[in-house]
XYZ file of C-alpha atoms in Angstrom:
499
model
C -58.023 -44.745 -54.002
C -60.493 -42.206 -52.544
C -57.651 -40.884 -50.367
C -55.418 -40.334 -53.446
C -58.230 -38.618 -55.287
C -58.899 -36.340 -52.296
C -55.221 -35.344 -52.096
C -55.167 -34.575 -55.809
C -58.313 -32.482 -55.535
C -56.976 -30.495 -52.571
C -53.693 -29.887 -54.394
C -55.569 -28.674 -57.473
C -57.597 -26.259 -55.327
C -54.422 -24.954 -53.686
C -52.721 -24.397 -57.021
C -55.830 -22.663 -58.351
C -55.894 -20.358 -55.340
C -52.227 -19.481 -55.767
C -52.734 -18.970 -59.508
C -55.291 -16.265 -58.813
C -52.585 -14.238 -57.067
C -49.631 -15.225 -59.230
C -50.227 -16.741 -62.699
C -46.575 -17.796 -62.943
C -46.662 -20.055 -59.864
C -48.489 -23.188 -61.095
C -45.895 -24.031 -63.712
C -43.142 -23.667 -61.119
C -45.068 -25.733 -58.553
C -45.892 -28.537 -60.965
C -42.201 -28.854 -61.804
C -41.371 -29.780 -58.225
C -44.506 -31.410 -56.742
C -45.341 -34.980 -57.752
C -48.985 -35.902 -58.201
C -50.128 -39.456 -57.332
C -49.016 -42.023 -59.852
C -52.108 -42.066 -62.039
C -51.709 -43.869 -65.384
C -50.043 -41.622 -68.011
C -50.648 -41.718 -71.749
C -47.237 -40.185 -72.445
C -43.766 -41.596 -71.965
C -43.421 -41.175 -68.198
C -40.102 -39.520 -67.376
C -40.128 -37.164 -70.368
C -43.427 -35.472 -69.457
C -41.822 -32.725 -67.330
C -39.365 -31.769 -70.075
C -42.125 -31.726 -72.658
C -44.158 -29.510 -70.322
C -41.366 -26.920 -70.253
C -41.233 -26.777 -74.046
C -44.995 -26.409 -74.288
C -44.972 -23.559 -71.750
C -42.126 -21.725 -73.529
C -43.699 -22.115 -76.975
C -47.089 -20.908 -75.706
C -45.425 -17.942 -73.975
C -43.679 -16.968 -77.211
C -47.003 -16.887 -79.045
C -48.470 -14.611 -76.379
C -45.516 -12.300 -75.782
C -44.039 -11.785 -79.265
C -45.590 -8.609 -80.636
C -44.473 -6.274 -83.405
C -43.225 -2.816 -82.380
C -45.469 0.217 -82.690
C -43.151 1.707 -85.308
C -42.074 -0.805 -87.987
C -39.648 -0.704 -90.907
C -41.267 -0.069 -94.297
C -38.204 -0.387 -96.574
C -35.082 -2.465 -95.927
C -32.046 -2.539 -98.231
C -29.909 -5.690 -98.032
C -26.486 -6.373 -99.557
C -24.116 -7.540 -100.766
C -23.374 -11.293 -100.894
C -25.707 -13.561 -102.887
C -25.268 -16.947 -104.523
C -26.812 -20.355 -105.157
C -26.234 -22.876 -102.376
C -25.699 -26.522 -103.311
C -26.574 -28.458 -100.150
C -25.257 -31.993 -99.935
C -24.195 -34.631 -97.404
C -20.600 -33.769 -96.479
C -19.530 -37.341 -95.741
C -21.340 -38.615 -98.832
C -19.705 -36.090 -101.169
C -16.203 -36.685 -99.809
C -16.684 -40.431 -100.213
C -17.853 -39.828 -103.797
C -14.650 -37.812 -104.358
C -12.681 -40.933 -103.275
C -11.321 -39.179 -100.194
C -10.527 -41.361 -97.192
C -11.210 -40.210 -93.602
C -8.260 -39.254 -91.446
C -7.085 -36.597 -89.009
C -8.676 -33.159 -88.978
C -6.756 -29.925 -89.435
C -8.009 -26.387 -89.938
C -6.951 -24.435 -93.036
C -7.552 -20.704 -93.465
C -7.738 -21.187 -97.252
C -8.407 -24.489 -99.046
C -6.078 -25.390 -101.910
C -6.999 -29.039 -102.571
C -9.376 -31.926 -101.849
C -7.023 -32.960 -99.041
C -7.315 -29.522 -97.405
C -11.091 -29.742 -97.759
C -11.210 -33.167 -96.105
C -9.015 -32.101 -93.179
C -10.933 -28.872 -92.539
C -14.293 -30.657 -92.794
C -13.200 -33.293 -90.241
C -11.772 -30.593 -87.953
C -15.149 -28.865 -87.686
C -17.328 -31.974 -87.882
C -15.760 -33.457 -84.755
C -16.519 -30.183 -82.940
C -20.042 -29.829 -84.343
C -19.087 -26.293 -85.405
C -19.960 -24.239 -88.481
C -17.240 -22.772 -90.710
C -16.798 -21.129 -94.103
C -13.665 -21.205 -96.263
C -12.422 -19.967 -99.649
C -11.229 -22.602 -102.166
C -8.339 -21.092 -104.133
C -8.139 -23.501 -107.107
C -10.899 -22.539 -109.568
C -10.690 -25.682 -111.733
C -10.578 -28.054 -108.760
C -13.555 -26.239 -107.225
C -15.574 -26.551 -110.447
C -14.915 -30.329 -110.532
C -16.071 -30.671 -106.913
C -19.104 -28.446 -107.610
C -20.155 -30.661 -110.544
C -19.828 -33.756 -108.369
C -21.893 -32.067 -105.644
C -24.680 -31.029 -108.056
C -24.867 -34.603 -109.411
C -24.799 -36.252 -105.975
C -28.114 -38.017 -105.115
C -30.250 -35.822 -102.879
C -28.312 -32.606 -103.565
C -30.559 -29.528 -103.364
C -30.260 -25.966 -104.700
C -31.290 -23.027 -102.542
C -30.998 -19.248 -102.357
C -27.633 -18.588 -100.706
C -25.459 -15.805 -99.330
C -26.252 -13.954 -96.110
C -27.743 -10.935 -97.880
C -30.023 -12.970 -100.145
C -31.134 -15.205 -97.254
C -31.900 -12.217 -95.044
C -33.762 -10.612 -97.954
C -35.810 -13.784 -98.485
C -36.797 -13.857 -94.809
C -37.720 -10.171 -94.746
C -39.816 -10.657 -97.894
C -42.161 -12.983 -95.981
C -43.611 -9.815 -94.431
C -45.979 -8.455 -97.142
C -45.882 -4.846 -95.918
C -42.081 -4.719 -96.063
C -40.366 -3.628 -99.289
C -36.941 -5.259 -99.758
C -34.068 -4.189 -102.019
C -31.366 -6.828 -102.632
C -28.022 -5.908 -104.123
C -25.419 -8.555 -104.927
C -24.172 -10.770 -107.777
C -27.535 -12.198 -108.909
C -27.306 -14.734 -111.738
C -30.249 -16.208 -113.683
C -30.803 -19.235 -111.394
C -30.737 -17.125 -108.232
C -33.013 -14.467 -109.748
C -35.517 -17.205 -110.589
C -35.506 -18.460 -106.966
C -35.859 -15.072 -105.256
C -39.192 -13.949 -103.778
C -41.208 -11.777 -106.188
C -41.369 -9.063 -103.536
C -37.597 -8.509 -103.679
C -36.370 -5.655 -105.868
C -33.022 -6.296 -107.610
C -31.332 -3.311 -109.305
C -30.474 -4.044 -112.981
C -26.798 -3.312 -112.173
C -26.764 -6.344 -109.839
C -27.801 -8.857 -112.492
C -25.028 -10.971 -114.058
C -24.889 -13.710 -116.687
C -23.634 -16.538 -114.453
C -24.384 -17.587 -110.875
C -21.940 -17.909 -108.020
C -22.172 -21.354 -106.372
C -21.388 -22.207 -102.738
C -21.101 -25.810 -101.563
C -22.718 -26.625 -98.212
C -21.502 -29.894 -96.700
C -23.989 -30.862 -93.995
C -23.681 -33.503 -91.288
C -26.150 -34.832 -88.731
C -25.839 -35.155 -84.959
C -24.176 -38.478 -84.188
C -23.054 -39.029 -87.809
C -19.786 -40.980 -88.102
C -16.940 -40.856 -90.591
C -13.896 -42.915 -89.735
C -13.139 -42.239 -86.080
C -14.998 -38.910 -86.044
C -18.513 -38.524 -84.589
C -20.406 -35.220 -84.913
C -21.692 -34.005 -81.505
C -24.434 -31.978 -83.190
C -25.771 -31.165 -86.643
C -24.027 -28.379 -88.553
C -22.404 -27.507 -91.882
C -19.126 -26.633 -93.605
C -19.303 -24.076 -96.432
C -16.725 -23.418 -99.141
C -16.590 -21.655 -102.505
C -14.440 -20.087 -105.183
C -16.441 -16.898 -105.263
C -14.619 -13.907 -106.733
C -17.631 -11.569 -107.095
C -18.697 -11.900 -103.475
C -15.075 -12.251 -102.379
C -14.344 -8.720 -103.569
C -17.742 -7.333 -102.491
C -18.029 -6.141 -106.100
C -21.640 -5.007 -105.628
C -21.001 -2.711 -102.651
C -20.739 0.578 -104.550
C -23.834 -0.324 -106.602
C -25.625 -1.097 -103.349
C -24.786 2.243 -101.737
C -25.649 4.133 -104.936
C -29.090 2.432 -104.985
C -29.966 3.696 -101.507
C -30.587 7.305 -102.545
C -33.464 6.328 -104.827
C -34.787 3.454 -102.661
C -34.740 5.529 -99.411
C -34.636 2.653 -96.891
C -35.220 3.093 -93.170
C -32.870 0.158 -92.400
C -29.742 -1.160 -94.158
C -28.482 -4.722 -93.642
C -24.904 -5.389 -94.718
C -23.128 -8.737 -95.032
C -20.350 -10.397 -96.986
C -17.267 -8.860 -95.368
C -16.041 -12.342 -94.402
C -15.806 -13.246 -98.098
C -12.917 -10.798 -98.631
C -10.677 -12.587 -96.133
C -9.675 -15.292 -98.625
C -8.420 -12.745 -101.155
C -5.100 -12.152 -99.373
C -3.967 -9.313 -97.129
C -2.892 -6.881 -99.831
C -6.255 -7.101 -101.583
C -8.465 -7.043 -98.492
C -6.599 -4.125 -96.915
C -7.266 -1.922 -99.931
C -10.801 -3.191 -100.538
C -11.764 -2.779 -96.882
C -10.789 0.894 -97.024
C -12.968 1.309 -100.119
C -15.811 -0.525 -98.372
C -15.594 1.737 -95.326
C -15.613 4.786 -97.589
C -18.734 3.508 -99.372
C -20.526 2.628 -96.117
C -19.676 6.057 -94.711
C -21.680 7.598 -97.566
C -24.889 6.097 -96.139
C -26.920 8.740 -94.290
C -26.173 8.727 -90.556
C -29.869 8.630 -89.633
C -30.293 5.216 -91.331
C -29.337 2.351 -88.969
C -26.979 -0.285 -90.411
C -26.975 -3.899 -89.247
C -23.801 -5.894 -90.006
C -24.117 -9.678 -90.207
C -20.806 -11.369 -89.428
C -19.714 -14.869 -90.477
C -16.834 -17.278 -89.939
C -13.347 -15.746 -90.185
C -9.824 -16.927 -89.323
C -7.495 -13.943 -89.909
C -7.086 -12.010 -86.640
C -5.584 -8.973 -88.387
C -8.575 -8.808 -90.726
C -11.030 -9.145 -87.839
C -9.182 -6.417 -85.931
C -9.415 -4.110 -88.941
C -13.174 -4.665 -89.071
C -13.555 -4.281 -85.313
C -11.328 -1.422 -84.284
C -10.760 1.298 -86.841
C -12.834 0.261 -89.823
C -16.376 -1.112 -89.972
C -17.756 -1.850 -86.525
C -17.749 1.733 -85.216
C -19.891 2.925 -88.163
C -22.675 0.298 -87.914
C -25.557 0.368 -85.421
C -26.057 -3.365 -84.904
C -24.247 -6.664 -85.456
C -25.356 -10.299 -85.569
C -23.024 -13.205 -84.816
C -22.777 -16.739 -83.408
C -20.596 -18.297 -80.711
C -17.598 -19.056 -82.953
C -17.566 -15.519 -84.332
C -17.964 -14.003 -80.858
C -15.038 -15.945 -79.393
C -12.813 -15.253 -82.410
C -13.636 -11.567 -82.150
C -12.497 -11.588 -78.505
C -9.358 -13.582 -79.366
C -8.463 -11.137 -82.149
C -8.928 -8.121 -79.893
C -7.498 -9.757 -76.735
C -10.821 -9.332 -74.977
C -12.424 -11.330 -72.143
C -11.857 -15.102 -72.191
C -9.555 -14.798 -75.205
C -7.549 -17.712 -73.766
C -10.379 -20.125 -74.581
C -9.531 -22.095 -77.712
C -13.129 -23.173 -78.237
C -16.440 -23.447 -76.390
C -17.093 -26.726 -74.615
C -20.728 -27.738 -74.917
C -23.293 -24.953 -74.477
C -21.378 -21.628 -74.276
C -21.360 -20.263 -70.729
C -23.846 -17.374 -70.496
C -21.609 -15.405 -68.124
C -18.617 -15.576 -70.481
C -20.794 -14.595 -73.471
C -22.176 -11.667 -71.446
C -18.623 -10.526 -70.591
C -17.565 -10.464 -74.256
C -20.738 -8.707 -75.424
C -20.257 -6.002 -72.775
C -16.600 -5.597 -73.765
C -17.535 -5.092 -77.443
C -20.084 -2.388 -76.618
C -17.712 -0.676 -74.175
C -14.589 -0.836 -76.341
C -16.030 -0.562 -79.846
C -19.581 0.665 -79.317
C -21.463 3.568 -77.825
C -21.935 2.462 -74.215
C -20.147 5.717 -73.362
C -22.528 8.524 -74.445
C -19.494 10.611 -75.460
C -18.250 7.931 -77.860
C -18.408 8.666 -81.596
C -19.136 5.000 -82.401
C -22.613 4.064 -83.646
C -22.729 0.445 -82.414
C -25.532 0.042 -79.826
C -26.942 -3.457 -80.446
C -25.569 -7.027 -80.680
C -27.736 -10.049 -81.522
C -25.918 -13.189 -80.362
C -27.195 -16.646 -81.256
C -26.031 -20.126 -80.354
C -27.807 -23.471 -80.581
C -29.331 -23.450 -77.060
C -30.106 -19.756 -76.445
C -29.979 -16.209 -77.846
C -28.980 -12.896 -76.241
C -29.691 -9.337 -77.350
C -27.358 -6.795 -75.752
C -28.283 -3.134 -76.275
C -27.072 0.220 -75.038
C -29.909 1.796 -73.048
C -32.043 4.348 -74.840
C -31.402 3.252 -78.437
C -33.629 0.215 -79.060
C -37.119 -0.916 -78.082
C -39.146 -4.151 -78.156
C -36.012 -6.235 -77.623
C -37.711 -8.904 -75.479
C -40.059 -9.672 -78.373
C -37.153 -9.446 -80.848
C -34.986 -12.033 -79.075
C -37.953 -14.394 -78.635
C -38.903 -13.997 -82.316
C -35.358 -14.970 -83.324
C -35.460 -18.054 -81.095
C -38.890 -19.052 -82.375
C -37.828 -18.942 -86.024
C -34.691 -20.972 -85.180
C -36.894 -23.650 -83.615
C -39.383 -23.852 -86.483
C -37.067 -23.364 -89.479
C -34.528 -25.969 -88.355
C -37.359 -28.524 -88.326
C -38.588 -27.319 -91.725
C -41.882 -26.074 -90.277
C -43.844 -22.818 -90.310
C -44.438 -22.963 -86.545
C -42.935 -24.706 -83.520
C -43.924 -28.350 -82.999
C -43.162 -29.074 -79.327
C -42.940 -32.817 -80.009
C -39.950 -32.215 -82.305
C -37.879 -29.872 -80.134
C -36.034 -29.996 -76.815
C -34.783 -27.489 -74.281
C -30.983 -27.414 -73.981
C -30.440 -24.000 -72.384
C -29.306 -23.809 -68.741
C -32.222 -22.974 -66.442
C -29.815 -21.254 -64.015
C -26.760 -19.192 -64.941
C -24.697 -16.157 -63.928
C -24.682 -12.708 -65.501
C -20.874 -12.769 -65.643
C -18.082 -15.310 -65.319
C -16.274 -13.005 -62.900
C -17.367 -10.941 -59.913
C -19.562 -9.043 -59.389
C -22.161 -11.347 -60.835
C -25.819 -12.099 -60.415
C -27.410 -15.551 -60.329
C -30.267 -15.673 -62.838
C -32.979 -18.135 -63.851
C -35.194 -18.854 -66.842
C -38.917 -18.757 -66.081
C -40.611 -20.854 -68.813
C -43.860 -18.865 -68.482
C -41.946 -15.585 -69.074
C -39.023 -16.907 -71.156
C -36.907 -13.761 -71.340
C -34.348 -13.177 -68.601
C -33.201 -9.551 -68.348
C -30.153 -8.105 -66.588
C -28.139 -4.897 -66.762
C -24.424 -4.161 -66.587
C -23.689 -0.450 -66.554
C -25.908 1.083 -69.228
C -26.130 -2.119 -71.285
C -29.244 -4.313 -71.018
C -29.202 -8.029 -71.843
C -32.273 -10.001 -72.987
C -31.792 -13.783 -73.045
C -34.230 -16.484 -74.177
C -33.816 -20.243 -74.602
C -34.121 -21.933 -77.989
C -36.281 -25.030 -78.403
C -33.712 -27.053 -80.323
C -34.938 -29.192 -83.218
C -34.182 -32.858 -82.453
C -33.799 -33.835 -86.114
C -32.939 -30.667 -88.064
C -33.675 -30.788 -91.772
C -31.486 -27.827 -92.747
C -29.011 -25.765 -90.733
C -27.865 -23.343 -93.459
C -29.292 -19.840 -93.161
C -30.549 -20.184 -89.589
C -28.354 -17.333 -88.361
C -29.596 -15.098 -91.189
C -33.236 -15.944 -90.418
C -32.618 -15.268 -86.707
C -31.065 -11.857 -87.362
C -33.742 -10.911 -89.912
C -36.568 -11.857 -87.554
C -34.920 -10.019 -84.670
C -34.639 -6.886 -86.802
C -38.283 -7.057 -87.918
C -39.369 -7.031 -84.264
C -36.877 -4.322 -83.230
C -37.590 -0.618 -83.015
C -34.917 2.029 -83.106
C -35.430 4.882 -80.684
C -34.422 8.400 -81.550
C -33.683 9.603 -78.015
C -30.213 9.411 -76.571
C -29.350 7.230 -73.550
C -29.555 8.798 -70.118
C-alpha cells in the first residue's frame, strides 16, 4: 500500500512540474496514464468521459468573452408564429393514423402525406419543415394538436426566436418585424419592439412534432431526438412583412440585420416564389451596404429555389449565413458542389467534408476573392456534435468565442437549463479529424482545455468546437436560432478589408 501511495505521490509531483511549464499537459496526461486502482465514488469506466466534459465546460466559461465592440441595435425579420409543440407519434396515433413506410413529400396534401414524411425523417433522426396545402385539413390537425395532453405553446418562427434570444441581453435593443398576432405579442419579451404595421388580428400556428432518441413507432426507431415542423402559413409563406421590415430600418437605425423566412416561400409554387423572390431581393438591396445582414436558412427541398437563393439572388447580398447539416448538404447538391453525391450524412457529419462545402460556398458565392462583388464572408454551421465558423480573413473578429458561445447555448438550452450541467451532457464530437476529405489535408485534434480547433484554407479561417450534447433533451425546436443568435452577439465585424 505504501508503495502505491509513493507512486501516486511521485506522479502527482511530476504532473505538477510539467503543469508549471505547460498548463495544457495535465489533462492530456491524465487521459492516458492510469493511477492505482483506489476506490472511486463515481461509476468507474465513465469517469474519463465525464472529465472531458468538465474540462470543456470550464474552458468555455473562461474563454468566452464579448467583443470589444458590440451591437447596440439589431433588427430581426420576418417570420413569426406560435409553435404548438406535441409528441409526433402521440398526435398521429390520436389522428387514427397507422405506422407504415416513410416517404418524403415536398408539400403535404393530406394526413397520409404527413405520416409518411414524419416517418421518413424520424427514422433518420433529421429535422425537416414542410408546407401543408389543405387549409381545412390543417386546421383540424391543429385543433387536435392543441387539445393533445401535454401540448405546449411557444414563440415560433426563426425571426421571433432569434429576437427572443437577443432580447436576453439587456443592453441590446431588438426590433422584430413579422406577422405578430395577439397570442404571440403576449408571449414576446417586453424588450422587443414590434412596429404597429406588423400586428395582425389572428396568429399563425406551426405544428412541431417532436420525437425522442430511441422512440419507436411501428418498425421505425429514432436514432436521435429531433422534430418535424409543418404549417399552412400564408403570411409567412409570402414573406408579407418584408417591405414593412425594410421600411422600419430607416427609423430604427440598426447596426445588424437578421433575416429569415425565405424557406417559407418554397411551398407557394414556382410561379409565386420566382416573382416574390425578385421582390425580396429588391427590398433587401435597399438596406444600407454598411449594415451587415445575417441570413438564417432552414429546411428546403426545391433545388431550383435553393439555386436562386444561392447564385444570383440572395446569398451574394448578405454578409453571413447560419445553417445545419441537412441545409448544408442540400445546398451543395443543388449547386453541384463538393460531396453532392452524398444522399444523406451517416452519423456525425465528417468534418473534412463539411469544411470542403463551406470553403466552396465562400469561394463560389462569397467574398473569398477580394475582387468579388459578393458580400458573404461568414458561415455559422451547426450540427448535433460540433459547430464550425468559417470566415473570410479580415472581416470578422472574436470568432473563437462566438463558436464556443453557440455550442454552450446548444448544450444548456437543449437540457432546459440556464447553464451547462456536465452530468446531463456527453461529448459526441470526433477528437481527431481532417481539415478536408481530399488532399491536401491536415490532421487536427480537439484539445479539451482549449476547445477551439483552428485551421486555414486559402484566406478562409475555420473555428471548430465540440458540443456537449444533452442526453435527454427537453426541447429541440429553436436550437439553431439560439445558436446563430448567440454566435452573432459574440461576433464583431471588422471594417478593414482582407489582405
